[in-house]
mmCIF file of C-alpha atoms in Angstrom:
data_model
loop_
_atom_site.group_PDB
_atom_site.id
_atom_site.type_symbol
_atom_site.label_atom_id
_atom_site.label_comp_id
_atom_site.label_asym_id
_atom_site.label_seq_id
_atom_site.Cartn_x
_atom_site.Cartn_y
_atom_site.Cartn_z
ATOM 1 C CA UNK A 249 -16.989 33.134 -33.972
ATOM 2 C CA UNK A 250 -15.733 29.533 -34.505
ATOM 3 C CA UNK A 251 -11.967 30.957 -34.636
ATOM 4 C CA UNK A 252 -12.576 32.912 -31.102
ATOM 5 C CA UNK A 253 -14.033 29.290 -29.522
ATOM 6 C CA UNK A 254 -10.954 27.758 -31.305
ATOM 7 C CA UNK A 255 -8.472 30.028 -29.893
ATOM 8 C CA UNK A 256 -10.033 30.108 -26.425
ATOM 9 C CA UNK A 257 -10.311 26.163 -26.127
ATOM 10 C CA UNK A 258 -6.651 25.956 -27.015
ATOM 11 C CA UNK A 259 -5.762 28.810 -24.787
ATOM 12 C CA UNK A 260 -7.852 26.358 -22.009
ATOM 13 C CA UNK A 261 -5.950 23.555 -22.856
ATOM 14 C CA UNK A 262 -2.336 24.897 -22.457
ATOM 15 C CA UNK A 263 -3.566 26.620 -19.092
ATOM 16 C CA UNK A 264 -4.727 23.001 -18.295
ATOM 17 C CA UNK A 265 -1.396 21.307 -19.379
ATOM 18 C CA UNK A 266 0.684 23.994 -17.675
ATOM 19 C CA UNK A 267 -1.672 23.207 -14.090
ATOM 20 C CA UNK A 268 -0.537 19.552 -14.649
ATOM 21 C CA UNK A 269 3.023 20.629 -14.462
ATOM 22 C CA UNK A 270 3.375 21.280 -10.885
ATOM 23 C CA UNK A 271 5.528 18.980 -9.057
ATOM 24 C CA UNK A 272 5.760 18.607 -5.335
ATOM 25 C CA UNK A 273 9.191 18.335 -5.093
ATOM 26 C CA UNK A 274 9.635 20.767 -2.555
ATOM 27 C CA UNK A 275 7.016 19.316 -0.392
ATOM 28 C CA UNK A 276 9.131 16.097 -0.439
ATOM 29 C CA UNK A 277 11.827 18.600 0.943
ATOM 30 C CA UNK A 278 9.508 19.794 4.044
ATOM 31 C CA UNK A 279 9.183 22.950 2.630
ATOM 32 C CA UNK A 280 6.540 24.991 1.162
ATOM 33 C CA UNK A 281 5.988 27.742 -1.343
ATOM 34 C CA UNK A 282 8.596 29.286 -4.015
ATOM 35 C CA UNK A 283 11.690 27.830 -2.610
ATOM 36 C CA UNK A 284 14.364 28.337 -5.488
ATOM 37 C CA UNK A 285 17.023 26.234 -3.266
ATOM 38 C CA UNK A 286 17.788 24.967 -0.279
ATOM 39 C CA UNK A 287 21.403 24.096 0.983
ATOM 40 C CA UNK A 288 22.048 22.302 3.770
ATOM 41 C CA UNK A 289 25.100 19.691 5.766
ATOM 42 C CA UNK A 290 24.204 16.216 6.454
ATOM 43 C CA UNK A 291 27.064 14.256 8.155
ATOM 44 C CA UNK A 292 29.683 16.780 7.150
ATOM 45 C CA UNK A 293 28.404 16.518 3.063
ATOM 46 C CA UNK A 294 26.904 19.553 1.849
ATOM 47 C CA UNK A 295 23.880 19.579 -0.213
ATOM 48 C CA UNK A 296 22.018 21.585 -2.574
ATOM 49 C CA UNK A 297 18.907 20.862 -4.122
ATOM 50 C CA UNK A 298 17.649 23.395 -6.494
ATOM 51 C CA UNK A 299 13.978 23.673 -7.466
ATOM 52 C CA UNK A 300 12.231 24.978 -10.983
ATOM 53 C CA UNK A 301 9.484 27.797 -10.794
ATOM 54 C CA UNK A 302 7.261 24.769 -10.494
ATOM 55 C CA UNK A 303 8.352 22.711 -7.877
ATOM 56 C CA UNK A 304 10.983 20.343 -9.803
ATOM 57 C CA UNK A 305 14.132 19.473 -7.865
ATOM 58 C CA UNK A 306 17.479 19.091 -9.040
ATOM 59 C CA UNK A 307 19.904 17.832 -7.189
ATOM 60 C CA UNK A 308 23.992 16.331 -7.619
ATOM 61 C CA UNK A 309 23.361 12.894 -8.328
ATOM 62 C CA UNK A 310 20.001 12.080 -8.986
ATOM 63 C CA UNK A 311 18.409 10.813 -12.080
ATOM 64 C CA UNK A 312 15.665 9.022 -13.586
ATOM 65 C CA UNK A 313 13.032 10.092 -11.710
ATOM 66 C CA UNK A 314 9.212 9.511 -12.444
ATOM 67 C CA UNK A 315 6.195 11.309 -11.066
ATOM 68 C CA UNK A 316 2.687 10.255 -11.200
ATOM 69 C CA UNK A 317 -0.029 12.299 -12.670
ATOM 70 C CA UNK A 318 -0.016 14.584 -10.635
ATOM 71 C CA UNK A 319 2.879 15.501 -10.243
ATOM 72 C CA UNK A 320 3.913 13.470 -7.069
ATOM 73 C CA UNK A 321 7.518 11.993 -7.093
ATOM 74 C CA UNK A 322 7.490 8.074 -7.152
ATOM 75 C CA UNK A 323 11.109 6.687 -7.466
ATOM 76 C CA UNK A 324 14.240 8.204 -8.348
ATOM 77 C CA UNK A 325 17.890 6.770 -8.680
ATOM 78 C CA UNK A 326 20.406 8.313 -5.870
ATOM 79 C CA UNK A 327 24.156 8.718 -5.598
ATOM 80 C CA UNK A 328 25.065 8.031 -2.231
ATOM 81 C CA UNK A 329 28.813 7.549 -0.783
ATOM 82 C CA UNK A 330 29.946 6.223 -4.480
ATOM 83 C CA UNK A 331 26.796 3.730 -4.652
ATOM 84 C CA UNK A 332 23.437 3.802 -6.754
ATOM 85 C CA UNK A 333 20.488 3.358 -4.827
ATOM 86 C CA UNK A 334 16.272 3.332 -6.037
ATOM 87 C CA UNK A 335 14.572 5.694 -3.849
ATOM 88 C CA UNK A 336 10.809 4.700 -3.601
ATOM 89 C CA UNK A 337 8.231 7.251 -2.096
ATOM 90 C CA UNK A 338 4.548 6.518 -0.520
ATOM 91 C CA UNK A 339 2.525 9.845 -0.463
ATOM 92 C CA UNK A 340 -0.542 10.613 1.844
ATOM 93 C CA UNK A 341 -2.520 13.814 1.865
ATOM 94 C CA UNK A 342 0.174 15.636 0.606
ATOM 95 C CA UNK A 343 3.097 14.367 2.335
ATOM 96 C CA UNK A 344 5.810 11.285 2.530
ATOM 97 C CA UNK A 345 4.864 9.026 4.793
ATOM 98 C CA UNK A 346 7.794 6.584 3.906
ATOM 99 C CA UNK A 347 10.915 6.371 1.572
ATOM 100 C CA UNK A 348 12.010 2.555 0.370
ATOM 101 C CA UNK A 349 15.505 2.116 -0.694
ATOM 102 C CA UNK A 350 18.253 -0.800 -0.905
ATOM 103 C CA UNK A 351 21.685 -0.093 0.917
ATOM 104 C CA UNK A 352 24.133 -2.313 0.084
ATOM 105 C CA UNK A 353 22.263 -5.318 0.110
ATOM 106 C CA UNK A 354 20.124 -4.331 2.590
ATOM 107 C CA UNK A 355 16.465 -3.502 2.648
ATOM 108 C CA UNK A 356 16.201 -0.074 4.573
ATOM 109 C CA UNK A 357 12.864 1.783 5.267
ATOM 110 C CA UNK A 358 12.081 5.076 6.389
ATOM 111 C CA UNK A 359 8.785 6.524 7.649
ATOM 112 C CA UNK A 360 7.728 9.693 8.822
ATOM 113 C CA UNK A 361 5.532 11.381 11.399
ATOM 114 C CA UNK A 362 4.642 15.033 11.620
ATOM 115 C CA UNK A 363 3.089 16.856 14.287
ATOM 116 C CA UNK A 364 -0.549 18.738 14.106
ATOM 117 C CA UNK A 365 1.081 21.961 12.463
ATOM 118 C CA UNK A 366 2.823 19.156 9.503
ATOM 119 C CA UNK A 367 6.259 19.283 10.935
ATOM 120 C CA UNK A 368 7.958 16.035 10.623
ATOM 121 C CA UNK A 369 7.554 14.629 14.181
ATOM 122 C CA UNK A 370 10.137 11.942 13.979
ATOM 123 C CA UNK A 371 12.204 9.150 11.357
ATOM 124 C CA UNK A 372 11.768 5.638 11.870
ATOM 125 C CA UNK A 373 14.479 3.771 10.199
ATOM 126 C CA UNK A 374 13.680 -0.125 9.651
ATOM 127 C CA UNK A 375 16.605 -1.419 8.161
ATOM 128 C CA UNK A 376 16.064 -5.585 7.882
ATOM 129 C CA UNK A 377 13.010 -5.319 11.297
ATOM 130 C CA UNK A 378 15.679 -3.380 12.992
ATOM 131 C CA UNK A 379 13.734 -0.315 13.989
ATOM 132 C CA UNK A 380 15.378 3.054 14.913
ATOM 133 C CA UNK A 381 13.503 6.157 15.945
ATOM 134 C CA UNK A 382 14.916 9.881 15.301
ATOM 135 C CA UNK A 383 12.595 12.652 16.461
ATOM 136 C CA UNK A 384 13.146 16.085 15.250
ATOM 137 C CA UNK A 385 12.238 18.863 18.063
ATOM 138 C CA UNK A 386 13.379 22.756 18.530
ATOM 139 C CA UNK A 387 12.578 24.111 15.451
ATOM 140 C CA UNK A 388 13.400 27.839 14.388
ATOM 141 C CA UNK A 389 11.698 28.752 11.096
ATOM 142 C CA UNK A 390 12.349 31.836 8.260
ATOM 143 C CA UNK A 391 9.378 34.422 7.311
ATOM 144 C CA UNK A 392 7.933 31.931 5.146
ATOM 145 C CA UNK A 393 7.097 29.458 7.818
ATOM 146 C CA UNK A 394 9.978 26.641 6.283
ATOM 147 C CA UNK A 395 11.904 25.568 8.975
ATOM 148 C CA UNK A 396 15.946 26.537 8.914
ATOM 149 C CA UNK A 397 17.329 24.753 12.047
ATOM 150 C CA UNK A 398 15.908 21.946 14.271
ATOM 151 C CA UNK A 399 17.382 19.338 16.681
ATOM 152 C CA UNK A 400 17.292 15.604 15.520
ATOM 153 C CA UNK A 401 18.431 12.681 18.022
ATOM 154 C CA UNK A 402 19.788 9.637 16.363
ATOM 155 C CA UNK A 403 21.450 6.890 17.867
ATOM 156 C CA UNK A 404 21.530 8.955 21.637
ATOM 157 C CA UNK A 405 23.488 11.523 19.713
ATOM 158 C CA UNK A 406 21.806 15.053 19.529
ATOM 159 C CA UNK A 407 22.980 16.942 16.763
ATOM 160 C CA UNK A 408 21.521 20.875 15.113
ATOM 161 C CA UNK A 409 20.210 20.340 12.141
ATOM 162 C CA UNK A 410 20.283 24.185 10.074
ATOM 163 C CA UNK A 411 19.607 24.538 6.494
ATOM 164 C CA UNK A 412 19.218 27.934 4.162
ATOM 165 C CA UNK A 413 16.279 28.451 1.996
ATOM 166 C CA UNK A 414 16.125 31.052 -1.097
ATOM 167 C CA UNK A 415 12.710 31.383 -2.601
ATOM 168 C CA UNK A 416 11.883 32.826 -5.679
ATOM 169 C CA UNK A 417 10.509 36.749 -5.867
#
């Protein structure tokens, strides 16, 4: 009898370590569910991020990232245009309500709105108090209910916005 308690309170334990595992990397993304990738143009750059069974994100260029406890990514160093940047993320119920970084010597800040159904609403750029908005409207989604094309304004320039998902089976 003691062996069977043994072997079921270590079986609880791994099932218990293997919960803690999940990341919300794809969350960060505005996604949801399986995704296995998603590639996507920004300012003529493509970009693929790639995504672990549980929610862990690879991606060109990034490293040292750290999570908190539960599994929510906190910071993470960035390649961007030949420079390394810190990436700093706040969280709230779920989602990113703001991403700190440094940009050449500047402070930049970007926080996010979503409309009632989670959809990121809009961008608000602060970069040293100046404050741009971006709002993100039209949105076309896949089966999954991820969204693969949108409009975003920035700078009185509209511009499509499409990406591809591929989810795991």
């Amino acid at each position: 009898m003691k062996k069977l308690m043994m072997m079921v309170a270590m079986l609880a334990v791994s099932f218990a370590m293997q919960a803690q595992t999940k990341f919300h990397d794809v969350e960060l993304n505005e996604a949801k569910g399986a995704v296995k990738c998603i590639k996507s143009n920004r300012m003529g750059q493509d970009i693929v991020i790639n995504f672990t069974q549980d929610g862990k994100m690879s991606q060109q260029g990034m490293k040292d990232a750290k999570y908190d406890a539960d599994g929510y990514l906190q910071s993470a160093k960035m390649e961007m245009m030949g420079n390394e940047i810190e990436v700093t993320y706040k969280w709230e119920n779920g989602r990113v309500v703001s991403q700190k970084m440094n940009v050449m010597g500047n402070d930049m800040e970007v926080k996010r709105t979503y409309n009632d159904d989670g959809t990121p609403k809009a961008d608000i750029m602060d970069m040293g108090g100046n404050q741009m908005e971006s709002p993100y409207t039209n949105y076309k989604f896949d089966d999954k209910g991820n969204w693969i094309s949108r409009t975003g304004e920035m700078m009185g320039q509209t511009m499509e916005q499409t990406r591809t998902i591929e989810y795991y089976e």
